[in-house]
Each structure stands twice: as C-alpha cells, then as structure tokens.
Amino acid sequence: METELPSIFSAKRTSFVRTSVIREILKLTVKNSDILSFAGGLPNPNLFPREILSSVMESVIHENLSTALQYGDSSGYAALRFQIIEKLTDVSWAKSDSTIITHGSQQGLDILGKMFMDSDTNVLLEDPVYLGALQAFSPYQPNFFSVPMEPDGPNLYWLEEILSQNKIHVFYANPSYQNPSTYTWSLEKRKQIAKILDDKEILFIEDEAYRYLDFDGKVYPSVSSFRNKKELTFILGSFSKVISPGFRLGWVLVPDPYLSLFTAVKQGNDLNSNQFSQVVISKLLEVMDFKTHLQAIQSFYQEKKENLVSLLNKHLPEVRFSLPEGGMFLWVEYPKVSSKELMERCIASGVAMVPGTEFSPASLSSSFFRMNFSFLDNNQMEIGVKRIAKAYRDINT
Amino acid sequence: METELPSIFSAKRTSFVRTSVIREILKLTVKNSDILSFAGGLPNPNLFPREILSSVMESVIHENLSTALQYGDSSGYAALRFQIIEKLTDVSWAKSDSTIITHGSQQGLDILGKMFMDSDTNVLLEDPVYLGALQAFSPYQPNFFSVPMEPDGPNLYWLEEILSQNKIHVFYANPSYQNPSTYTWSLEKRKQIAKILDDKEILFIEDEAYRYLDFDGKVYPSVSSFRNKKELTFILGSFSKVISPGFRLGWVLVPDPYLSLFTAVKQGNDLNSNQFSQVVISKLLEVMDFKTHLQAIQSFYQEKKENLVSLLNKHLPEVRFSLPEGGMFLWVEYPKVSSKELMERCIASGVAMVPGTEFSPASLSSSFFRMNFSFLDNNQMEIGVKRIAKAYRDINT
C-alpha cells in the first residue's frame, strides 16, 4: 500500500490481500509504449471475431434488447448455460442447471474461496500457481500447501507426501496449459490424481480457462471426468481466451448439493452477470463456426510460440524451457542471475517479463520468468528478445 | 438450502449467506406469466435509450473494438471514470482516480464488506434496509445494529441512543429514494447526521443508486458532501436505473488512503469490470443528452406512481403510505393482516409484492409491503390492485 491507512481500522483479512505485480508491470507498459511486453496474458486482438460480432450486435439490438438490457437470473442466461453444456464440457453429471455464469473464471475462484476457505482450511496449490487464485483465496485466510510441478503435472512423490502428512480439504489446479508454466497434466496423471482425490475425499477446483488452447486442437479430458466423487468437484471455464476478455464472462460447473449456496453467494457478490454480454456471446455461439474459430486461434498461437522458441534458441542459448503443448506462455529458466536484477535491467532497457517468484507459493521458481508470446508481433518479439539477451549478458559478464 | 450439503464442509461464513425472497418471487413470476408483479425493481424497458444505443454500438465496433474486447484496468476505463466525476458526483475531493468501476453498486457493497467487516465490526443499518446490502455484508459476519426510519430519514432519537450505547464502526445508508421504503433524508437530517458521523469517526457507506430518480428532477446533495472526515466516506453509484441494468455497471468513490486496497480487492474478485460495457456507456454519455434522458425517466415514473396511488386510494382505502419524492416503489402498510398470509393469497390470485419483513433487520415492518410501480402498464396495475384488494378482504372478513 502506498499510503497509510487511516488509524481507524480495516478487516483483519485485508492484511492478506495481494496485489498483482503483473498488473503493475502492465500499467507501466501502458504508460510507456516503448516497453515491449512479454509480461501480459492478453489474447491477440486479431483473433477477436470482429466481423461476425458486428452482425450479432445488430441482431441483439433489434431482437433481444429488452432481455439484454434488463436484470437477469443470478445463475445466468438460460440459453448460454445450455450452450456451455452442449459444447464446452465433458463431465457426465453436468447439466445446464449446474452451470452458473460468472464475471470471468476469476469470480468463480472468489466465490469458491468464500464458500470453502476459513482459517482452518488446508488448501493445496500447484507450485508455480495461477496468481489470480492466490489473490482470490488469500483474503479468506486458508493455510496454503503446494506441490512442485513438472512438465507433465504434479510431482507424485511430493503429492503423496503432502497428503499423507496433512488433511488437505481443497486442491486447486489448472491442469491444461497452466498459467504461468504452460505445463499440462498427462492423461495418466489425470487418472491417478482423480483416484487419489476420491480416496482422500478432497474437494477439487479444476480451472480450465486455457482448455481449448492446445496447438494441435487436442482437448484433454478433464481430471474431474475421472472422478467418482462428483459432489466434490467444481470446474471453471472462461470465454476470455476463446472469444474475448472484454465481456468478462466465465462459468462454474457446480455439483447439485452446492448449487443453492453458490447462487446465493453470486447474488450477494453482484446480483447477476452482465446480461448484455451473455446474450451477445450466446448469439455468437449460435451463428459462428466455433470449431474453425478455435483452429484459427490454435494455429496462430502455435506459430507465435515457434517464433519465440527460435528467437530464444538463436539469441539466448543459455536459457532453458520445456516445449508447451498449448497456451500462451513459455516458462523460461534464466540460470545464474537474480530475477529481481534481471527484471529491473530489462525494464530499463525497454522490455518486460514476469519473474517466476510471483507465481510461487513456496518461493521456488526463482530463476524462472513467464514469457507471453500471444501479443507482440514477430518483429517486436525479435527486438524484445535481443534486449533481454543484452540485459542478461550485462549481468553475467 | 433445498438439498443437504455434503458432509465434508463449507466455510463458517456460509451459514450467514442469505438468499433473496425477491429473486425467488421473480423466478416465480417468470415461470408463471399470469402473475402480475409489483415485486421486482426492474426499470421500465421503454426507458432504455435504444435508438442511440444502436448507433453507439456501431461506432464502438468500428472505432474502439481492440480496447473494448480486451482486458482492462482493474480501476476501470479511464474515460468513463472521468465522465462520472464530471457529471455524477458532488463531493469536492472526488477525482477520476478516486472512482473505481464495479459490477453494479452491489459489487461495491461486497468489496466494502470484505474490506471493513469482521466478527467484531459493528455495522449500523437503516430499518428497513436494502436487502442486497444484507446479502453482501452477512458472509463477513459483522454485528448488525439498525435505526428505525421515518419518511424524512433516520429517527434521530434512536440514532443518538444507539451511538451512545455502542461503538459503531460503519453506517450503511441509502439516503435518496431508498429501496424499499423510498424514504428520502431531508436536507436538514443530511447535515445533522454528517456532523454526528464526523464526531463519532464513523465510516459511512452512502449508497446513491437511486440518486437521479426524483420526480421533479431535484438532486439532493449527498450526505458525504457535508462531511469533513472525507477519508471515512465511500459513495456508491449505479448506471442500472439511469441507463440499463444489463450492463451491470456501477462505481465507488474511494477516499485516497483506501484506493490501493480497494483496487487490489476488486482485482481478486474479478480482475476488472466488463470492458465492452464500459466503453459503450462512456460513448453513450458522450453523445446522448443525459439531462433530457433523466427528465424522461423522472416524469414517466411520476406518472406511474400517481397511477398506483390513485388505484390504491380507489380500491384499497384501508392501506397507508407516505407519498415518495422519487424512486420506483411505494412502501405500503396493510393493517391487520399477517404479511405471510397476504403474500400467499396474493400469489395464489396471480399478483405479487414483497413483504416488508424481508427488508427488516429487526423484523419490524411486519405489516408493510414494497410495491413497485415502474414495470407494469396501467391496465395490468389496475387488475393487480383489484386482485390484492380481494385477497386482503378475503382475510379481513
């Protein structure tokens, strides 16, 4: 906090509120447009379905305006909930009534934190972890545990160790093209961990915001689809990466016993999700060829990824990373530098990326950086990588 | 809750989560379109600025799409924050940096609950109170106190009594055209209470969602504008009643010392507000004649109010209410019946309104009902009032 709080008070939980360094870096890059940024997680605007959106808006304005401009059901717009079940889920128990529309999957995380996390709740995270989850959960003051991640999913030895020594209540994970690491759980680990979660009766929050960003168009079955204890399974999805973050819409598949409570919490949070955007996305899904649209995103990101990979190989052979199967990031290890120093030098030289420590509950990942490849064009990317290379060598010589 | 929760657990705060009877009644009226509903709080769709909206959408799609479809600043869209300061606020300290855009003023309430309410926080409410505030605050488990309301504001005798006997930390109020009572604090009480709040160093949450719904176009100065202790003052506003609830946008004026914390909590809640809708509303405010638009809303609601008043006088002379200065409700006392019984009989006869007990922290208001006049057309209103009259007399004979 920059300024001191008035002497009066604030709630105890606010001492656990975290700010996002990423958003601070983003602000910096907005203020100073000379900074080339690998720091964000912005979808490439060329992939927004512009043309079709224009005709969809037109039709919403002429045919659905009274609905679109009114208050709506706290659970969400019925047609959209139905389409999610038809097109975007793979668990057998899910029905449109189980689907609650939220303001991004981020709001799903806040609601689940509110529903399940007290100071005596033990929550297992991946390390590294999606930073937004830490921001959403922290004010509810749970005890965090974390399992080290490998390119094919959680390290099973450590997972078993943690679970045998502690009563874990909730496991939050991002099994497909994780932000920040882009690591993706293998099919084998999905099955094994689903079984472990069942045996230990652990509530699982499966964040599938990146589910459809596989470079080859592959879609992994969700971990939850292998679980028997479906009443302990929540799956989060998002339209931000496959349509646009500007509509701020996502959803949560909620098992029956928790539906009323989830909806009541959503209602207290903000009554209902943006009705206009829900109607627009529903119409969009009706008229657009969603498969072809996804393929366009997937192959665009693949090309971008290959570009960044070859630039790093050429200009920074010292760094290490595993090749991701999808997503919008490389998780890059820069050996033998302090990440703080490298970040500062990078920003001074007009290039930004996010230090891995930001994403690490146990402060591992100290030599890693998250590098986004979805936003810069190829020319900017080359200049950016050269700037990083120079900053890196300036430290290492 | 309809179904039992799994035996495992949920956070302790969830036992304080409240559902809204209003939303249950609304669902009923959606399912059964024969029910004439005085229960909702829906703006009349005839007042949405349709034509101009269509051209604004067109221009956003052609000129601002990359911004409108992208992630945005957690504080909100800069142009819109500036317009709010220009047009929609009266406190001298407010600047565009103090204005944080939220998903409805409801989200502002949730964030302020999260920021300020623990189990040892004493929160003073109006009685009756806006139900959404109870829903937002309850999960944070503060201790609620309440001051009885009169048509011109809080009863000062009881206010002083409560404040002298208890250390009140937060006062939440809805001073203009309150939902549900439509009571409006007089200028005199605004000044007096501002002074009391300063003397007692009480943090004030002033909910101004209905501010511009005065039938004569009058705009009361906010209570906060009379305070000296501006660092203990939060003002909530909303576009739901003056433009459309479908965009789910409101704002909070946040005093400097709390700006970073408020923004960080907003970020954890849902990253940022719907960017597309923010750009649309900003453009709309740029091109529309907002004053004329407000006048149209105000005179439309005045006519609606007069219609309901004359119908009640004609068909139900037994009931009592004070004439509101604005807003979209009448707060009507039905003497000598159980409100539960009257509500059940009304719904069985095809008409709905909300029992006052729903809005009463201390379970006062037991013979009151909230009757909305903004939504039904005059013909439906007459049929509705006749159905209520019959149900009322069936009990009272």
Short mmCIF file of C-alpha atoms in Angstrom, two decimals, chain A:
data_model
loop_
_atom_site.label_atom_id
_atom_site.label_comp_id
_atom_site.label_asym_id
_atom_site.label_seq_id
_atom_site.Cartn_x
_atom_site.Cartn_y
_atom_site.Cartn_z
CA MET A 1 0.00 0.00 0.00
CA GLU A 2 1.40 3.39 -0.95
CA THR A 3 -0.44 5.48 1.61
CA GLU A 4 -1.02 4.67 5.21
CA LEU A 5 -4.50 3.51 6.13
CA PRO A 6 -6.48 5.78 8.43
CA SER A 7 -5.90 4.87 12.02
CA ILE A 8 -9.46 3.64 12.39
CA PHE A 9 -9.49 0.11 11.05
CA SER A 10 -9.89 -2.37 8.27
CA ALA A 11 -10.91 -6.03 8.43
CA LYS A 12 -8.20 -8.47 9.54
CA ARG A 13 -8.44 -10.32 6.24
CA THR A 14 -7.20 -7.28 4.33
CA SER A 15 -3.67 -7.88 5.57
CA PHE A 16 -3.79 -10.96 3.33
CA VAL A 17 -4.88 -9.05 0.22
CA ARG A 18 -2.26 -9.39 -2.51
CA THR A 19 -1.58 -7.01 -5.35
CA SER A 20 -0.51 -8.36 -8.71
CA VAL A 21 2.97 -7.41 -9.88
CA ILE A 22 1.80 -8.35 -13.37
CA ARG A 23 -0.84 -5.66 -13.32
CA GLU A 24 1.74 -3.17 -12.08
CA ILE A 25 4.03 -4.12 -14.96
CA LEU A 26 1.09 -3.88 -17.36
CA LYS A 27 0.35 -0.37 -16.15
CA LEU A 28 3.97 0.54 -16.73
CA THR A 29 3.84 -0.80 -20.29
CA VAL A 30 0.64 1.13 -20.98
CA LYS A 31 2.21 4.37 -19.69
CA ASN A 32 5.44 3.79 -21.60
CA SER A 33 4.62 2.41 -25.03
CA ASP A 34 8.31 1.91 -25.83
CA ILE A 35 8.42 -1.07 -23.49
CA LEU A 36 7.99 -4.32 -25.41
CA SER A 37 6.00 -6.57 -23.14
CA PHE A 38 6.22 -10.32 -22.75
CA ALA A 39 4.58 -9.74 -19.37
CA GLY A 40 0.85 -9.76 -20.08
CA GLY A 41 -1.53 -12.59 -20.82
CA LEU A 42 -3.56 -10.73 -23.41
CA PRO A 43 -5.19 -12.65 -26.25
CA ASN A 44 -4.16 -11.31 -29.63
CA PRO A 45 -6.83 -8.83 -30.77
CA ASN A 46 -6.52 -10.12 -34.34
CA LEU A 47 -8.28 -13.23 -33.11
CA PHE A 48 -11.41 -11.48 -31.88
CA PRO A 49 -14.34 -12.42 -34.14
CA ARG A 50 -14.86 -8.82 -35.27
CA GLU A 51 -16.96 -9.14 -38.39
CA ILE A 52 -19.39 -11.64 -37.01
CA LEU A 53 -19.59 -9.67 -33.77
CA SER A 54 -20.83 -6.64 -35.63
CA SER A 55 -23.77 -8.51 -37.15
CA VAL A 56 -24.50 -10.25 -33.84
CA MET A 57 -24.71 -6.90 -32.01
CA GLU A 58 -27.04 -5.63 -34.67
CA SER A 59 -29.34 -8.59 -34.21
CA VAL A 60 -29.24 -8.36 -30.38
CA ILE A 61 -30.23 -4.71 -30.60
CA HIS A 62 -33.15 -5.48 -32.88
CA GLU A 63 -34.36 -8.78 -31.46
CA ASN A 64 -33.27 -9.20 -27.83
CA LEU A 65 -32.80 -5.75 -26.40
CA SER A 66 -35.41 -5.91 -23.63
CA THR A 67 -33.79 -9.07 -22.27
CA ALA A 68 -30.23 -7.92 -22.89
CA LEU A 69 -30.65 -4.60 -21.09
CA GLN A 70 -32.56 -5.92 -18.08
CA TYR A 71 -31.55 -7.57 -14.81
CA GLY A 72 -31.14 -11.31 -15.25
CA ASP A 73 -31.19 -14.59 -13.37
CA SER A 74 -28.37 -14.86 -10.78
CA SER A 75 -27.48 -18.24 -12.28
CA GLY A 76 -27.05 -16.78 -15.75
CA TYR A 77 -28.78 -16.52 -19.11
CA ALA A 78 -30.51 -19.84 -19.79
CA ALA A 79 -29.61 -20.17 -23.48
CA LEU A 80 -25.92 -19.60 -22.77
CA ARG A 81 -25.88 -22.13 -19.93
CA PHE A 82 -27.38 -24.66 -22.30
CA GLN A 83 -24.74 -23.96 -24.97
CA ILE A 84 -21.92 -24.43 -22.47
CA ILE A 85 -23.26 -27.88 -21.64
CA GLU A 86 -23.64 -28.74 -25.32
CA LYS A 87 -20.24 -27.52 -26.46
CA LEU A 88 -17.82 -26.89 -23.63
CA THR A 89 -17.91 -29.59 -21.00
CA ASP A 90 -17.09 -33.27 -20.67
CA VAL A 91 -18.32 -34.33 -17.23
CA SER A 92 -21.32 -36.61 -17.39
CA TRP A 93 -23.21 -35.09 -14.46
CA ALA A 94 -23.13 -31.54 -15.81
CA LYS A 95 -26.45 -30.07 -16.92
CA SER A 96 -27.43 -26.53 -17.77
CA ASP A 97 -28.79 -26.07 -14.24
CA SER A 98 -25.32 -26.89 -12.90
CA THR A 99 -23.76 -24.09 -14.91
CA ILE A 100 -23.51 -20.73 -13.21
CA ILE A 101 -22.30 -17.79 -15.28
CA THR A 102 -19.68 -15.64 -13.51
CA HIS A 103 -17.70 -12.49 -14.24
CA GLY A 104 -14.72 -14.40 -15.57
CA SER A 105 -13.46 -17.61 -14.04
CA GLN A 106 -11.74 -15.25 -11.58
CA GLN A 107 -15.10 -14.57 -9.93
CA GLY A 108 -15.64 -18.32 -9.69
CA LEU A 109 -12.44 -18.50 -7.65
CA ASP A 110 -13.57 -15.74 -5.31
CA ILE A 111 -16.95 -17.41 -4.75
CA LEU A 112 -15.35 -20.79 -4.07
CA GLY A 113 -12.90 -19.14 -1.68
CA LYS A 114 -15.82 -17.55 0.14
CA MET A 115 -17.69 -20.86 0.22
CA PHE A 116 -14.92 -23.15 1.37
CA MET A 117 -11.99 -21.33 2.94
CA ASP A 118 -11.64 -20.46 6.60
CA SER A 119 -8.52 -20.06 8.68
CA ASP A 120 -8.64 -23.79 9.42
CA THR A 121 -9.00 -24.88 5.77
CA ASN A 122 -5.97 -26.55 4.17
CA VAL A 123 -5.70 -25.68 0.50
CA LEU A 124 -3.25 -27.37 -1.83
CA LEU A 125 -1.92 -25.36 -4.77
CA GLU A 126 0.39 -26.08 -7.66
CA ASP A 127 3.86 -24.50 -7.49
CA PRO A 128 4.00 -22.38 -9.60
CA VAL A 129 0.34 -21.37 -9.37
CA TYR A 130 -2.04 -19.03 -11.19
CA LEU A 131 -1.54 -15.74 -9.39
CA GLY A 132 -5.22 -14.76 -9.58
CA ALA A 133 -6.11 -17.78 -7.47
CA LEU A 134 -3.78 -16.59 -4.72
CA GLN A 135 -5.41 -13.16 -4.94
CA ALA A 136 -8.90 -14.64 -4.77
CA PHE A 137 -8.25 -17.11 -1.93
CA SER A 138 -5.83 -15.17 0.32
CA PRO A 139 -8.37 -12.81 1.94
CA TYR A 140 -10.21 -15.89 3.26
CA GLN A 141 -7.03 -16.83 5.11
CA PRO A 142 -6.72 -20.57 4.42
CA ASN A 143 -3.49 -22.46 5.04
CA PHE A 144 -1.70 -22.96 1.75
CA PHE A 145 0.29 -26.05 0.82
CA SER A 146 1.91 -26.50 -2.55
CA VAL A 147 3.10 -29.35 -4.71
CA PRO A 148 6.04 -28.86 -7.12
CA MET A 149 5.08 -29.09 -10.77
CA GLU A 150 6.73 -30.98 -13.59
CA PRO A 151 6.03 -30.55 -17.29
CA ASP A 152 3.52 -33.46 -17.18
CA GLY A 153 1.78 -32.48 -13.93
CA PRO A 154 2.28 -32.54 -10.16
CA ASN A 155 5.26 -34.46 -8.79
CA LEU A 156 3.51 -37.57 -7.47
CA TYR A 157 6.05 -38.33 -4.77
CA TRP A 158 5.53 -34.93 -3.17
CA LEU A 159 1.79 -35.08 -3.69
CA GLU A 160 1.56 -38.33 -1.72
CA GLU A 161 3.90 -36.98 0.96
CA ILE A 162 1.84 -33.85 1.47
CA LEU A 163 -1.45 -35.77 1.53
CA SER A 164 -0.17 -38.37 3.96
CA GLN A 165 1.12 -35.75 6.39
CA ASN A 166 -1.75 -33.27 6.20
CA LYS A 167 -5.52 -33.25 5.98
CA ILE A 168 -5.95 -31.36 2.71
CA HIS A 169 -9.50 -30.06 2.19
CA VAL A 170 -9.25 -28.37 -1.21
CA PHE A 171 -6.96 -28.82 -4.20
CA TYR A 172 -6.91 -26.00 -6.75
CA ALA A 173 -5.29 -26.79 -10.10
CA ASN A 174 -5.04 -25.63 -13.69
CA PRO A 175 -4.26 -28.95 -15.44
CA SER A 176 -4.22 -27.76 -19.06
CA TYR A 177 -1.63 -25.26 -20.38
CA GLN A 178 -1.27 -23.80 -16.93
CA ASN A 179 -0.68 -20.13 -16.34
CA PRO A 180 2.24 -19.46 -15.79
CA SER A 181 4.14 -22.68 -16.58
CA THR A 182 2.03 -23.92 -19.53
CA TYR A 183 2.63 -27.38 -18.04
CA THR A 184 -0.13 -29.83 -18.89
CA TRP A 185 -1.06 -32.88 -16.85
CA SER A 186 -0.63 -36.12 -18.78
CA LEU A 187 -3.62 -38.39 -19.25
CA GLU A 188 -2.02 -40.90 -16.89
CA LYS A 189 -1.56 -38.34 -14.09
CA ARG A 190 -5.10 -37.07 -14.57
CA LYS A 191 -6.44 -40.57 -13.88
CA GLN A 192 -4.09 -41.27 -10.99
CA ILE A 193 -4.78 -37.96 -9.27
CA ALA A 194 -8.55 -38.27 -9.78
CA LYS A 195 -8.36 -41.53 -7.87
CA ILE A 196 -6.25 -40.02 -5.09
CA LEU A 197 -8.71 -37.12 -4.75
CA ASP A 198 -11.57 -39.60 -4.45
CA ASP A 199 -9.76 -41.74 -1.87
CA LYS A 200 -8.91 -38.74 0.28
CA GLU A 201 -12.28 -37.02 -0.25
CA ILE A 202 -10.66 -33.81 -1.41
CA LEU A 203 -12.69 -31.03 -2.93
CA PHE A 204 -11.20 -30.26 -6.33
CA ILE A 205 -11.33 -26.89 -8.08
CA GLU A 206 -10.36 -27.54 -11.70
CA ASP A 207 -9.60 -24.33 -13.54
CA GLU A 208 -9.95 -24.95 -17.27
CA ALA A 209 -9.58 -21.37 -18.53
CA TYR A 210 -6.96 -22.48 -21.12
CA ARG A 211 -8.60 -25.77 -22.09
CA TYR A 212 -9.01 -25.00 -25.80
CA LEU A 213 -5.55 -23.57 -26.45
CA ASP A 214 -3.82 -26.81 -27.50
CA PHE A 215 -1.66 -26.14 -30.56
CA ASP A 216 -2.85 -29.31 -32.28
CA GLY A 217 -6.52 -28.92 -31.40
CA LYS A 218 -6.33 -31.75 -28.87
CA VAL A 219 -8.71 -31.48 -25.90
CA TYR A 220 -7.66 -33.33 -22.75
CA PRO A 221 -10.43 -34.95 -20.72
CA SER A 222 -10.85 -33.01 -17.50
CA VAL A 223 -9.45 -34.53 -14.31
CA SER A 224 -12.95 -34.25 -12.89
CA SER A 225 -14.33 -36.52 -15.60
CA PHE A 226 -12.34 -39.37 -14.00
CA ARG A 227 -13.69 -38.74 -10.50
CA ASN A 228 -16.41 -40.74 -8.83
CA LYS A 229 -16.99 -38.20 -6.07
CA LYS A 230 -18.66 -35.68 -8.32
CA GLU A 231 -20.15 -33.78 -5.39
CA LEU A 232 -16.59 -32.66 -4.56
CA THR A 233 -15.77 -31.30 -7.99
CA PHE A 234 -16.02 -27.77 -9.38
CA ILE A 235 -14.91 -26.96 -12.94
CA LEU A 236 -14.22 -23.41 -14.09
CA GLY A 237 -14.34 -22.26 -17.69
CA SER A 238 -13.85 -18.95 -19.46
CA PHE A 239 -14.73 -17.13 -22.66
CA SER A 240 -11.75 -14.79 -22.24
CA LYS A 241 -9.25 -16.83 -24.24
CA VAL A 242 -11.57 -18.23 -26.89
CA ILE A 243 -13.82 -15.22 -27.59
CA SER A 244 -12.77 -12.08 -25.73
CA PRO A 245 -11.83 -10.97 -22.22
CA GLY A 246 -13.77 -7.72 -22.79
CA PHE A 247 -17.04 -9.47 -21.98
CA ARG A 248 -15.61 -10.68 -18.66
CA LEU A 249 -17.58 -13.93 -18.71
CA GLY A 250 -16.81 -17.39 -17.46
CA TRP A 251 -18.71 -20.17 -15.76
CA VAL A 252 -18.54 -22.73 -12.99
CA LEU A 253 -19.98 -26.24 -13.11
CA VAL A 254 -21.38 -26.70 -9.62
CA PRO A 255 -22.37 -30.09 -8.17
CA ASP A 256 -26.00 -30.30 -7.06
CA PRO A 257 -25.56 -30.12 -3.29
CA TYR A 258 -23.81 -26.76 -3.55
CA LEU A 259 -25.96 -25.12 -6.23
CA SER A 260 -28.21 -23.04 -3.95
CA LEU A 261 -25.32 -21.82 -1.85
CA PHE A 262 -23.18 -20.93 -4.87
CA THR A 263 -26.04 -19.00 -6.44
CA ALA A 264 -26.77 -17.14 -3.22
CA VAL A 265 -23.12 -16.10 -2.89
CA LYS A 266 -23.05 -14.97 -6.53
CA GLN A 267 -26.17 -12.91 -5.80
CA GLY A 268 -24.56 -11.21 -2.82
CA ASN A 269 -21.43 -10.52 -4.90
CA ASP A 270 -23.07 -8.66 -7.80
CA LEU A 271 -26.69 -9.87 -8.28
CA ASN A 272 -26.12 -11.43 -11.72
CA SER A 273 -23.63 -11.46 -14.58
CA ASN A 274 -23.66 -8.82 -17.32
CA GLN A 275 -26.80 -9.73 -19.21
CA PHE A 276 -25.98 -7.85 -22.41
CA SER A 277 -22.67 -9.70 -22.85
CA GLN A 278 -24.31 -13.03 -22.07
CA VAL A 279 -26.89 -12.52 -24.81
CA VAL A 280 -24.16 -11.44 -27.26
CA ILE A 281 -21.96 -14.47 -26.57
CA SER A 282 -24.94 -16.80 -26.77
CA LYS A 283 -25.89 -15.42 -30.21
CA LEU A 284 -22.27 -15.57 -31.28
CA LEU A 285 -22.03 -19.26 -30.37
CA GLU A 286 -25.25 -19.82 -32.31
CA VAL A 287 -24.08 -18.32 -35.57
CA MET A 288 -20.30 -18.71 -35.64
CA ASP A 289 -18.35 -21.79 -36.68
CA PHE A 290 -16.75 -22.24 -33.28
CA LYS A 291 -14.51 -25.15 -34.30
CA THR A 292 -12.96 -23.23 -37.18
CA HIS A 293 -12.55 -20.20 -34.91
CA LEU A 294 -10.69 -22.33 -32.32
CA GLN A 295 -8.47 -23.82 -35.02
CA ALA A 296 -7.53 -20.33 -36.17
CA ILE A 297 -6.54 -19.38 -32.59
CA GLN A 298 -4.63 -22.60 -32.09
CA SER A 299 -2.54 -22.37 -35.23
CA PHE A 300 -1.90 -18.64 -34.74
CA TYR A 301 -0.53 -19.29 -31.24
CA GLN A 302 1.49 -22.25 -32.45
CA GLU A 303 3.21 -20.05 -34.99
CA LYS A 304 3.84 -17.38 -32.35
CA LYS A 305 5.26 -19.95 -29.96
CA GLU A 306 7.60 -21.29 -32.64
CA ASN A 307 8.76 -17.79 -33.35
CA LEU A 308 9.64 -17.10 -29.70
CA VAL A 309 11.30 -20.50 -29.35
CA SER A 310 13.56 -19.92 -32.35
CA LEU A 311 14.41 -16.39 -31.18
CA LEU A 312 15.43 -17.69 -27.76
CA ASN A 313 17.46 -20.51 -29.31
CA LYS A 314 19.23 -18.00 -31.52
CA HIS A 315 19.86 -15.10 -29.12
CA LEU A 316 19.77 -16.73 -25.69
CA PRO A 317 21.02 -20.30 -25.93
CA GLU A 318 21.78 -20.19 -22.18
CA VAL A 319 18.10 -20.29 -21.16
CA ARG A 320 16.05 -23.46 -20.65
CA PHE A 321 12.40 -24.28 -21.15
CA SER A 322 10.20 -27.24 -22.00
CA LEU A 323 8.13 -27.04 -25.15
CA PRO A 324 4.49 -26.42 -24.27
CA GLU A 325 1.59 -28.26 -25.93
CA GLY A 326 -0.57 -25.14 -25.95
CA GLY A 327 -1.35 -21.91 -24.14
CA MET A 328 0.21 -18.50 -24.47
CA PHE A 329 3.37 -18.64 -22.37
CA LEU A 330 6.87 -20.07 -22.23
CA TRP A 331 8.22 -20.81 -18.75
CA VAL A 332 11.85 -19.93 -19.11
CA GLU A 333 14.74 -20.55 -16.73
CA TYR A 334 17.47 -17.90 -16.78
CA PRO A 335 20.40 -19.52 -14.96
CA LYS A 336 22.77 -17.67 -12.68
CA VAL A 337 21.00 -14.33 -12.31
CA SER A 338 18.87 -12.76 -9.63
CA SER A 339 15.43 -12.49 -11.17
CA LYS A 340 14.88 -9.15 -9.48
CA GLU A 341 18.00 -7.70 -11.02
CA LEU A 342 17.22 -9.13 -14.46
CA MET A 343 13.70 -7.72 -14.33
CA GLU A 344 14.91 -4.26 -13.38
CA ARG A 345 17.53 -4.23 -16.12
CA CYS A 346 15.00 -5.45 -18.66
CA ILE A 347 12.52 -2.71 -17.84
CA ALA A 348 15.30 -0.12 -18.02
CA SER A 349 16.16 -1.46 -21.49
CA GLY A 350 12.54 -1.34 -22.68
CA VAL A 351 11.36 -4.92 -22.33
CA ALA A 352 9.18 -6.64 -19.70
CA MET A 353 8.51 -10.18 -18.49
CA VAL A 354 7.23 -11.54 -15.17
CA PRO A 355 9.62 -13.10 -12.61
CA GLY A 356 8.65 -16.63 -11.61
CA THR A 357 8.80 -15.87 -7.89
CA GLU A 358 5.50 -14.03 -8.31
CA PHE A 359 3.77 -17.32 -9.01
CA SER A 360 5.45 -19.42 -6.39
CA PRO A 361 3.70 -20.06 -3.07
CA ALA A 362 6.91 -21.56 -1.63
CA SER A 363 9.16 -19.03 -3.38
CA LEU A 364 10.62 -21.65 -5.67
CA SER A 365 10.94 -20.78 -9.37
CA SER A 366 13.42 -18.04 -8.50
CA SER A 367 15.32 -18.27 -11.78
CA PHE A 368 12.20 -18.58 -13.96
CA PHE A 369 10.36 -15.97 -15.98
CA ARG A 370 6.95 -16.18 -17.64
CA MET A 371 7.16 -15.03 -21.24
CA ASN A 372 3.99 -14.37 -23.19
CA PHE A 373 4.07 -14.90 -26.94
CA SER A 374 0.46 -14.13 -27.90
CA PHE A 375 0.60 -10.37 -28.11
CA LEU A 376 3.76 -8.94 -29.73
CA ASP A 377 4.26 -9.17 -33.47
CA ASN A 378 7.26 -11.12 -34.75
CA ASN A 379 9.36 -8.07 -35.36
CA GLN A 380 8.75 -6.65 -31.86
CA MET A 381 9.44 -10.08 -30.40
CA GLU A 382 12.89 -10.16 -32.01
CA ILE A 383 13.79 -6.70 -30.73
CA GLY A 384 12.48 -7.69 -27.30
CA VAL A 385 14.50 -10.90 -27.11
CA LYS A 386 17.63 -9.04 -28.17
CA ARG A 387 17.07 -6.51 -25.39
CA ILE A 388 16.66 -9.31 -22.84
CA ALA A 389 19.81 -11.02 -24.17
CA LYS A 390 21.82 -7.85 -23.72
CA ALA A 391 20.46 -7.26 -20.19
CA TYR A 392 21.19 -10.88 -19.27
CA ARG A 393 24.78 -10.73 -20.53
CA ASP A 394 25.37 -7.38 -18.88
CA ILE A 395 24.75 -9.12 -15.57
CA ASN A 396 26.61 -12.28 -16.42
CA THR A 397 29.87 -10.73 -17.52
#
